Amino acid sequence: ERLSNVRIGDDIHVCELGAGHGIPGLVAMRVLGGRCRAFTTCDYNEDVVCEVTVPNTQATIELMQECGEIPPTDVKFLTGDWGGYAQFVREKSVDVILSSDSLYDVDAYEGLCSFIAHALRDDGACYVAAKSYYFGVGGGTHAFSKYCERFSLRAKNVTTFS
């Protein structure tokens, strides 16, 4: 539903951080249809990307082609720490950033926020699905929202599930 509010245009770049299986990003790619021209998926674990993310992305692109949909023409798979992604993604080039369960480690916020600030267009949106607090490690949506202020990123709670 929220993706329907993405800026008008035919050159949308979607990026998923901490992708794992890549389901949120792949759904966004399909919902945006031919408007999604660039798709970047990132995960710390190279094995996860090679064994799960890449095959899921290939299958989704094949399905899109079979259904007469236009898949993205620029697809990238990145691995490693958040801090290293900026060299592979142009500044202010991403329209939609998606992430799920990536806020558990407060020590990772610097690299995560730095990448978001680097990559996200001024009129773009970043959607993060996470717990309000991760017991035992201290991270969560509240801590992350505060950390975003250091990068002039505005964070707001869109939906809460109990």
mmCIF file of N, CA and C in Angstrom, residues 58-152:
data_model
loop_
_atom_site.group_PDB
_atom_site.id
_atom_site.type_symbol
_atom_site.label_atom_id
_atom_site.label_comp_id
_atom_site.label_asym_id
_atom_site.label_seq_id
_atom_site.Cartn_x
_atom_site.Cartn_y
_atom_site.Cartn_z
ATOM 1 N N GLN A 58 16.411 -14.459 -8.856
ATOM 2 C CA GLN A 58 16.338 -15.022 -10.210
ATOM 3 C C GLN A 58 14.958 -15.603 -10.490
ATOM 4 N N ALA A 59 14.403 -16.320 -9.522
ATOM 5 C CA ALA A 59 13.073 -16.917 -9.703
ATOM 6 C C ALA A 59 12.003 -15.840 -9.857
ATOM 7 N N THR A 60 12.129 -14.761 -9.101
ATOM 8 C CA THR A 60 11.149 -13.673 -9.195
ATOM 9 C C THR A 60 11.243 -12.973 -10.546
ATOM 10 N N ILE A 61 12.448 -12.746 -11.018
ATOM 11 C CA ILE A 61 12.631 -12.113 -12.331
ATOM 12 C C ILE A 61 12.067 -13.004 -13.430
ATOM 13 N N GLU A 62 12.316 -14.308 -13.338
ATOM 14 C CA GLU A 62 11.752 -15.245 -14.328
ATOM 15 C C GLU A 62 10.226 -15.229 -14.287
ATOM 16 N N LEU A 63 9.653 -15.206 -13.086
ATOM 17 C CA LEU A 63 8.201 -15.145 -12.941
ATOM 18 C C LEU A 63 7.652 -13.851 -13.553
ATOM 19 N N MET A 64 8.337 -12.751 -13.306
ATOM 20 C CA MET A 64 7.901 -11.474 -13.881
ATOM 21 C C MET A 64 7.887 -11.549 -15.405
ATOM 22 N N GLN A 65 8.935 -12.129 -15.972
ATOM 23 C CA GLN A 65 9.012 -12.257 -17.431
ATOM 24 C C GLN A 65 7.896 -13.148 -17.964
ATOM 25 N N GLU A 66 7.627 -14.263 -17.277
ATOM 26 C CA GLU A 66 6.552 -15.171 -17.694
ATOM 27 C C GLU A 66 5.188 -14.492 -17.639
ATOM 28 N N CYS A 67 5.027 -13.563 -16.692
ATOM 29 C CA CYS A 67 3.747 -12.856 -16.516
ATOM 30 C C CYS A 67 3.661 -11.595 -17.377
ATOM 31 N N GLY A 68 4.677 -11.371 -18.206
ATOM 32 C CA GLY A 68 4.674 -10.192 -19.064
ATOM 33 C C GLY A 68 5.031 -8.902 -18.343
ATOM 34 N N GLU A 69 5.589 -9.023 -17.138
ATOM 35 C CA GLU A 69 6.014 -7.853 -16.373
ATOM 36 C C GLU A 69 7.448 -7.496 -16.751
ATOM 37 N N ILE A 70 7.817 -6.263 -16.505
ATOM 38 C CA ILE A 70 9.167 -5.805 -16.832
ATOM 39 C C ILE A 70 10.017 -5.832 -15.561
ATOM 40 N N PRO A 71 11.013 -6.719 -15.496
ATOM 41 C CA PRO A 71 11.880 -6.773 -14.312
ATOM 42 C C PRO A 71 12.923 -5.652 -14.358
ATOM 43 N N PRO A 72 13.569 -5.384 -13.229
ATOM 44 C CA PRO A 72 14.625 -4.371 -13.224
ATOM 45 C C PRO A 72 15.773 -4.774 -14.147
ATOM 46 N N THR A 73 16.409 -3.785 -14.729
ATOM 47 C CA THR A 73 17.547 -4.051 -15.618
ATOM 48 C C THR A 73 18.880 -3.964 -14.885
ATOM 49 N N ASP A 74 18.885 -3.330 -13.723
ATOM 50 C CA ASP A 74 20.108 -3.168 -12.935
ATOM 51 C C ASP A 74 19.906 -3.865 -11.591
ATOM 52 N N VAL A 75 20.504 -5.046 -11.420
ATOM 53 C CA VAL A 75 20.351 -5.823 -10.187
ATOM 54 C C VAL A 75 21.731 -6.020 -9.570
ATOM 55 N N LYS A 76 21.857 -5.673 -8.273
ATOM 56 C CA LYS A 76 23.131 -5.822 -7.569
ATOM 57 C C LYS A 76 22.923 -6.615 -6.288
ATOM 58 N N PHE A 77 23.918 -7.428 -5.950
ATOM 59 C CA PHE A 77 23.933 -8.170 -4.692
ATOM 60 C C PHE A 77 25.189 -7.754 -3.937
ATOM 61 N N LEU A 78 25.021 -7.225 -2.731
ATOM 62 C CA LEU A 78 26.151 -6.772 -1.932
ATOM 63 C C LEU A 78 26.223 -7.582 -0.650
ATOM 64 N N THR A 79 27.437 -7.838 -0.189
ATOM 65 C CA THR A 79 27.628 -8.560 1.066
ATOM 66 C C THR A 79 28.599 -7.793 1.947
ATOM 67 N N GLY A 80 28.530 -8.079 3.237
ATOM 68 C CA GLY A 80 29.447 -7.457 4.183
ATOM 69 C C GLY A 80 28.754 -6.436 5.065
ATOM 70 N N ASP A 81 29.570 -5.648 5.727
ATOM 71 C CA ASP A 81 29.118 -4.641 6.679
ATOM 72 C C ASP A 81 28.420 -3.471 5.982
ATOM 73 N N TRP A 82 27.432 -2.874 6.666
ATOM 74 C CA TRP A 82 26.698 -1.733 6.095
ATOM 75 C C TRP A 82 27.658 -0.657 5.583
ATOM 76 N N GLY A 83 28.731 -0.427 6.321
ATOM 77 C CA GLY A 83 29.653 0.654 5.999
ATOM 78 C C GLY A 83 30.318 0.535 4.641
ATOM 79 N N GLY A 84 30.378 -0.650 4.074
ATOM 80 C CA GLY A 84 31.051 -0.832 2.792
ATOM 81 C C GLY A 84 30.165 -0.684 1.570
ATOM 82 N N TYR A 85 28.860 -0.502 1.765
ATOM 83 C CA TYR A 85 27.936 -0.487 0.629
ATOM 84 C C TYR A 85 27.979 0.802 -0.187
ATOM 85 N N ALA A 86 28.338 1.916 0.441
ATOM 86 C CA ALA A 86 28.271 3.221 -0.236
ATOM 87 C C ALA A 86 29.103 3.269 -1.517
ATOM 88 N N GLN A 87 30.188 2.537 -1.554
ATOM 89 C CA GLN A 87 31.035 2.567 -2.751
ATOM 90 C C GLN A 87 30.381 1.890 -3.955
ATOM 91 N N PHE A 88 29.319 1.126 -3.717
ATOM 92 C CA PHE A 88 28.650 0.407 -4.805
ATOM 93 C C PHE A 88 27.288 0.992 -5.182
ATOM 94 N N VAL A 89 26.837 1.975 -4.412
ATOM 95 C CA VAL A 89 25.528 2.591 -4.659
ATOM 96 C C VAL A 89 25.724 4.099 -4.763
ATOM 97 N N ARG A 90 25.293 4.663 -5.884
ATOM 98 C CA ARG A 90 25.458 6.103 -6.094
ATOM 99 C C ARG A 90 24.745 6.907 -5.006
ATOM 100 N N GLU A 91 25.334 8.020 -4.666
ATOM 101 C CA GLU A 91 24.754 8.915 -3.673
ATOM 102 C C GLU A 91 23.385 9.408 -4.125
ATOM 103 N N LYS A 92 22.437 9.401 -3.190
ATOM 104 C CA LYS A 92 21.067 9.900 -3.423
ATOM 105 C C LYS A 92 20.404 9.238 -4.630
ATOM 106 N N SER A 93 20.620 7.929 -4.803
ATOM 107 C CA SER A 93 20.083 7.230 -5.978
ATOM 108 C C SER A 93 18.955 6.252 -5.654
ATOM 109 N N VAL A 94 18.694 6.005 -4.374
ATOM 110 C CA VAL A 94 17.716 4.987 -3.990
ATOM 111 C C VAL A 94 16.402 5.655 -3.576
ATOM 112 N N ASP A 95 15.312 5.166 -4.155
ATOM 113 C CA ASP A 95 13.986 5.708 -3.847
ATOM 114 C C ASP A 95 13.361 5.045 -2.634
ATOM 115 N N VAL A 96 13.542 3.733 -2.509
ATOM 116 C CA VAL A 96 12.930 2.970 -1.420
ATOM 117 C C VAL A 96 13.983 2.048 -0.809
ATOM 118 N N ILE A 97 14.190 2.187 0.500
ATOM 119 C CA ILE A 97 15.043 1.262 1.241
ATOM 120 C C ILE A 97 14.137 0.478 2.180
ATOM 121 N N LEU A 98 14.305 -0.835 2.176
ATOM 122 C CA LEU A 98 13.542 -1.725 3.050
ATOM 123 C C LEU A 98 14.511 -2.486 3.945
ATOM 124 N N SER A 99 14.097 -2.739 5.165
ATOM 125 C CA SER A 99 14.925 -3.538 6.062
ATOM 126 C C SER A 99 14.029 -4.171 7.120
ATOM 127 N N SER A 100 14.428 -5.340 7.568
ATOM 128 C CA SER A 100 13.639 -6.056 8.563
ATOM 129 C C SER A 100 14.564 -6.678 9.600
ATOM 130 N N ASP A 101 14.234 -6.476 10.859
ATOM 131 C CA ASP A 101 15.024 -7.019 11.972
ATOM 132 C C ASP A 101 16.506 -6.681 11.871
ATOM 133 N N SER A 102 16.802 -5.442 11.525
ATOM 134 C CA SER A 102 18.193 -5.009 11.392
ATOM 135 C C SER A 102 18.612 -4.060 12.513
ATOM 136 N N LEU A 103 17.767 -3.855 13.515
ATOM 137 C CA LEU A 103 18.050 -2.847 14.538
ATOM 138 C C LEU A 103 18.462 -3.414 15.887
ATOM 139 N N TYR A 104 18.763 -4.700 15.959
ATOM 140 C CA TYR A 104 19.079 -5.327 17.239
ATOM 141 C C TYR A 104 20.435 -4.907 17.785
ATOM 142 N N ASP A 105 21.383 -4.526 16.919
ATOM 143 C CA ASP A 105 22.747 -4.207 17.343
ATOM 144 C C ASP A 105 22.996 -2.703 17.260
ATOM 145 N N VAL A 106 22.994 -2.034 18.410
ATOM 146 C CA VAL A 106 23.202 -0.588 18.460
ATOM 147 C C VAL A 106 24.545 -0.210 17.835
ATOM 148 N N ASP A 107 25.540 -1.063 17.967
ATOM 149 C CA ASP A 107 26.861 -0.775 17.409
ATOM 150 C C ASP A 107 26.850 -0.713 15.882
ATOM 151 N N ALA A 108 25.833 -1.260 15.257
ATOM 152 C CA ALA A 108 25.746 -1.248 13.791
ATOM 153 C C ALA A 108 25.016 -0.017 13.254
ATOM 154 N N TYR A 109 24.444 0.800 14.139
ATOM 155 C CA TYR A 109 23.655 1.950 13.690
ATOM 156 C C TYR A 109 24.472 2.964 12.898
ATOM 157 N N GLU A 110 25.719 3.156 13.267
ATOM 158 C CA GLU A 110 26.565 4.124 12.556
ATOM 159 C C GLU A 110 26.637 3.785 11.071
ATOM 160 N N GLY A 111 27.015 2.552 10.752
ATOM 161 C CA GLY A 111 27.120 2.142 9.355
ATOM 162 C C GLY A 111 25.778 2.133 8.649
ATOM 163 N N LEU A 112 24.732 1.691 9.348
ATOM 164 C CA LEU A 112 23.395 1.629 8.763
ATOM 165 C C LEU A 112 22.882 3.028 8.433
ATOM 166 N N CYS A 113 22.944 3.931 9.399
ATOM 167 C CA CYS A 113 22.477 5.308 9.164
ATOM 168 C C CYS A 113 23.331 6.023 8.128
ATOM 169 N N SER A 114 24.619 5.779 8.162
ATOM 170 C CA SER A 114 25.516 6.398 7.185
ATOM 171 C C SER A 114 25.143 5.974 5.769
ATOM 172 N N PHE A 115 24.861 4.681 5.582
ATOM 173 C CA PHE A 115 24.477 4.211 4.250
ATOM 174 C C PHE A 115 23.132 4.787 3.832
ATOM 175 N N ILE A 116 22.164 4.787 4.732
ATOM 176 C CA ILE A 116 20.848 5.334 4.397
ATOM 177 C C ILE A 116 20.981 6.802 3.996
ATOM 178 N N ALA A 117 21.724 7.583 4.779
ATOM 179 C CA ALA A 117 21.915 9.005 4.467
ATOM 180 C C ALA A 117 22.618 9.189 3.126
ATOM 181 N N HIS A 118 23.542 8.307 2.812
ATOM 182 C CA HIS A 118 24.270 8.374 1.538
ATOM 183 C C HIS A 118 23.371 8.010 0.359
ATOM 184 N N ALA A 119 22.646 6.928 0.471
ATOM 185 C CA ALA A 119 21.957 6.346 -0.683
ATOM 186 C C ALA A 119 20.560 6.898 -0.943
ATOM 187 N N LEU A 120 19.829 7.246 0.099
ATOM 188 C CA LEU A 120 18.416 7.599 -0.052
ATOM 189 C C LEU A 120 18.235 8.976 -0.682
ATOM 190 N N ARG A 121 17.396 9.020 -1.703
ATOM 191 C CA ARG A 121 17.046 10.297 -2.331
ATOM 192 C C ARG A 121 16.356 11.190 -1.304
ATOM 193 N N ASP A 122 16.422 12.491 -1.519
ATOM 194 C CA ASP A 122 15.770 13.419 -0.602
ATOM 195 C C ASP A 122 14.266 13.185 -0.536
ATOM 196 N N ASP A 123 13.669 12.722 -1.635
ATOM 197 C CA ASP A 123 12.228 12.446 -1.649
ATOM 198 C C ASP A 123 11.935 10.952 -1.511
ATOM 199 N N GLY A 124 12.933 10.182 -1.075
ATOM 200 C CA GLY A 124 12.769 8.740 -0.911
ATOM 201 C C GLY A 124 12.234 8.379 0.462
ATOM 202 N N ALA A 125 12.048 7.081 0.678
ATOM 203 C CA ALA A 125 11.536 6.591 1.958
ATOM 204 C C ALA A 125 12.242 5.299 2.339
ATOM 205 N N CYS A 126 12.505 5.160 3.621
ATOM 206 C CA CYS A 126 13.109 3.948 4.166
ATOM 207 C C CYS A 126 12.112 3.336 5.138
ATOM 208 N N TYR A 127 11.753 2.082 4.916
ATOM 209 C CA TYR A 127 10.816 1.370 5.784
ATOM 210 C C TYR A 127 11.566 0.267 6.514
ATOM 211 N N VAL A 128 11.527 0.315 7.849
ATOM 212 C CA VAL A 128 12.223 -0.666 8.674
ATOM 213 C C VAL A 128 11.202 -1.376 9.565
ATOM 214 N N ALA A 129 11.147 -2.690 9.451
ATOM 215 C CA ALA A 129 10.295 -3.495 10.333
ATOM 216 C C ALA A 129 11.191 -4.060 11.427
ATOM 217 N N ALA A 130 10.888 -3.712 12.670
ATOM 218 C CA ALA A 130 11.742 -4.148 13.774
ATOM 219 C C ALA A 130 10.964 -4.108 15.086
ATOM 220 N N LYS A 131 11.560 -4.719 16.086
ATOM 221 C CA LYS A 131 10.975 -4.686 17.426
ATOM 222 C C LYS A 131 11.280 -3.338 18.070
ATOM 223 N N SER A 132 10.417 -2.918 18.973
ATOM 224 C CA SER A 132 10.675 -1.661 19.677
ATOM 225 C C SER A 132 11.887 -1.802 20.598
ATOM 226 N N TYR A 133 12.144 -3.012 21.077
ATOM 227 C CA TYR A 133 13.305 -3.250 21.931
ATOM 228 C C TYR A 133 13.736 -4.711 21.811
ATOM 229 N N TYR A 134 15.031 -4.914 21.624
ATOM 230 C CA TYR A 134 15.595 -6.265 21.565
ATOM 231 C C TYR A 134 16.246 -6.554 22.916
ATOM 232 N N PHE A 135 15.589 -7.364 23.738
ATOM 233 C CA PHE A 135 16.094 -7.665 25.072
ATOM 234 C C PHE A 135 17.453 -8.354 24.988
ATOM 235 N N GLY A 136 18.356 -7.914 25.844
ATOM 236 C CA GLY A 136 19.677 -8.509 25.920
ATOM 237 C C GLY A 136 20.716 -7.818 25.061
ATOM 238 N N VAL A 137 20.276 -7.058 24.057
ATOM 239 C CA VAL A 137 21.245 -6.361 23.202
ATOM 240 C C VAL A 137 21.004 -4.855 23.151
ATOM 241 N N GLY A 138 19.806 -4.410 23.528
ATOM 242 C CA GLY A 138 19.553 -2.984 23.686
ATOM 243 C C GLY A 138 19.093 -2.211 22.475
ATOM 244 N N GLY A 139 19.112 -2.807 21.312
ATOM 245 C CA GLY A 139 18.676 -2.088 20.119
ATOM 246 C C GLY A 139 17.172 -2.087 19.987
ATOM 247 N N GLY A 140 16.685 -1.403 18.976
ATOM 248 C CA GLY A 140 15.258 -1.358 18.705
ATOM 249 C C GLY A 140 14.863 -0.063 18.038
ATOM 250 N N THR A 141 13.582 0.072 17.771
ATOM 251 C CA THR A 141 13.107 1.233 17.013
ATOM 252 C C THR A 141 13.327 2.546 17.752
ATOM 253 N N HIS A 142 13.171 2.560 19.066
ATOM 254 C CA HIS A 142 13.346 3.801 19.822
ATOM 255 C C HIS A 142 14.798 4.275 19.754
ATOM 256 N N ALA A 143 15.727 3.377 20.027
ATOM 257 C CA ALA A 143 17.148 3.731 19.980
ATOM 258 C C ALA A 143 17.558 4.141 18.568
ATOM 259 N N PHE A 144 17.043 3.442 17.580
ATOM 260 C CA PHE A 144 17.387 3.755 16.194
ATOM 261 C C PHE A 144 16.851 5.128 15.784
ATOM 262 N N SER A 145 15.631 5.438 16.173
ATOM 263 C CA SER A 145 15.050 6.747 15.848
ATOM 264 C C SER A 145 15.917 7.872 16.395
ATOM 265 N N LYS A 146 16.383 7.712 17.618
ATOM 266 C CA LYS A 146 17.277 8.713 18.219
ATOM 267 C C LYS A 146 18.583 8.814 17.436
ATOM 268 N N TYR A 147 19.135 7.682 17.047
ATOM 269 C CA TYR A 147 20.413 7.664 16.329
ATOM 270 C C TYR A 147 20.281 8.327 14.960
ATOM 271 N N CYS A 148 19.132 8.185 14.328
ATOM 272 C CA CYS A 148 18.899 8.784 13.006
ATOM 273 C C CYS A 148 19.105 10.291 13.018
ATOM 274 N N GLU A 149 18.810 10.932 14.149
ATOM 275 C CA GLU A 149 18.943 12.384 14.262
ATOM 276 C C GLU A 149 20.369 12.840 13.986
ATOM 277 N N ARG A 150 21.354 12.034 14.311
ATOM 278 C CA ARG A 150 22.762 12.385 14.065
ATOM 279 C C ARG A 150 23.058 12.560 12.578
ATOM 280 N N PHE A 151 22.241 11.952 11.736
ATOM 281 C CA PHE A 151 22.443 11.997 10.286
ATOM 282 C C PHE A 151 21.374 12.839 9.588
ATOM 283 N N SER A 152 20.648 13.604 10.377
ATOM 284 C CA SER A 152 19.539 14.424 9.862
ATOM 285 C C SER A 152 18.503 13.577 9.136
#
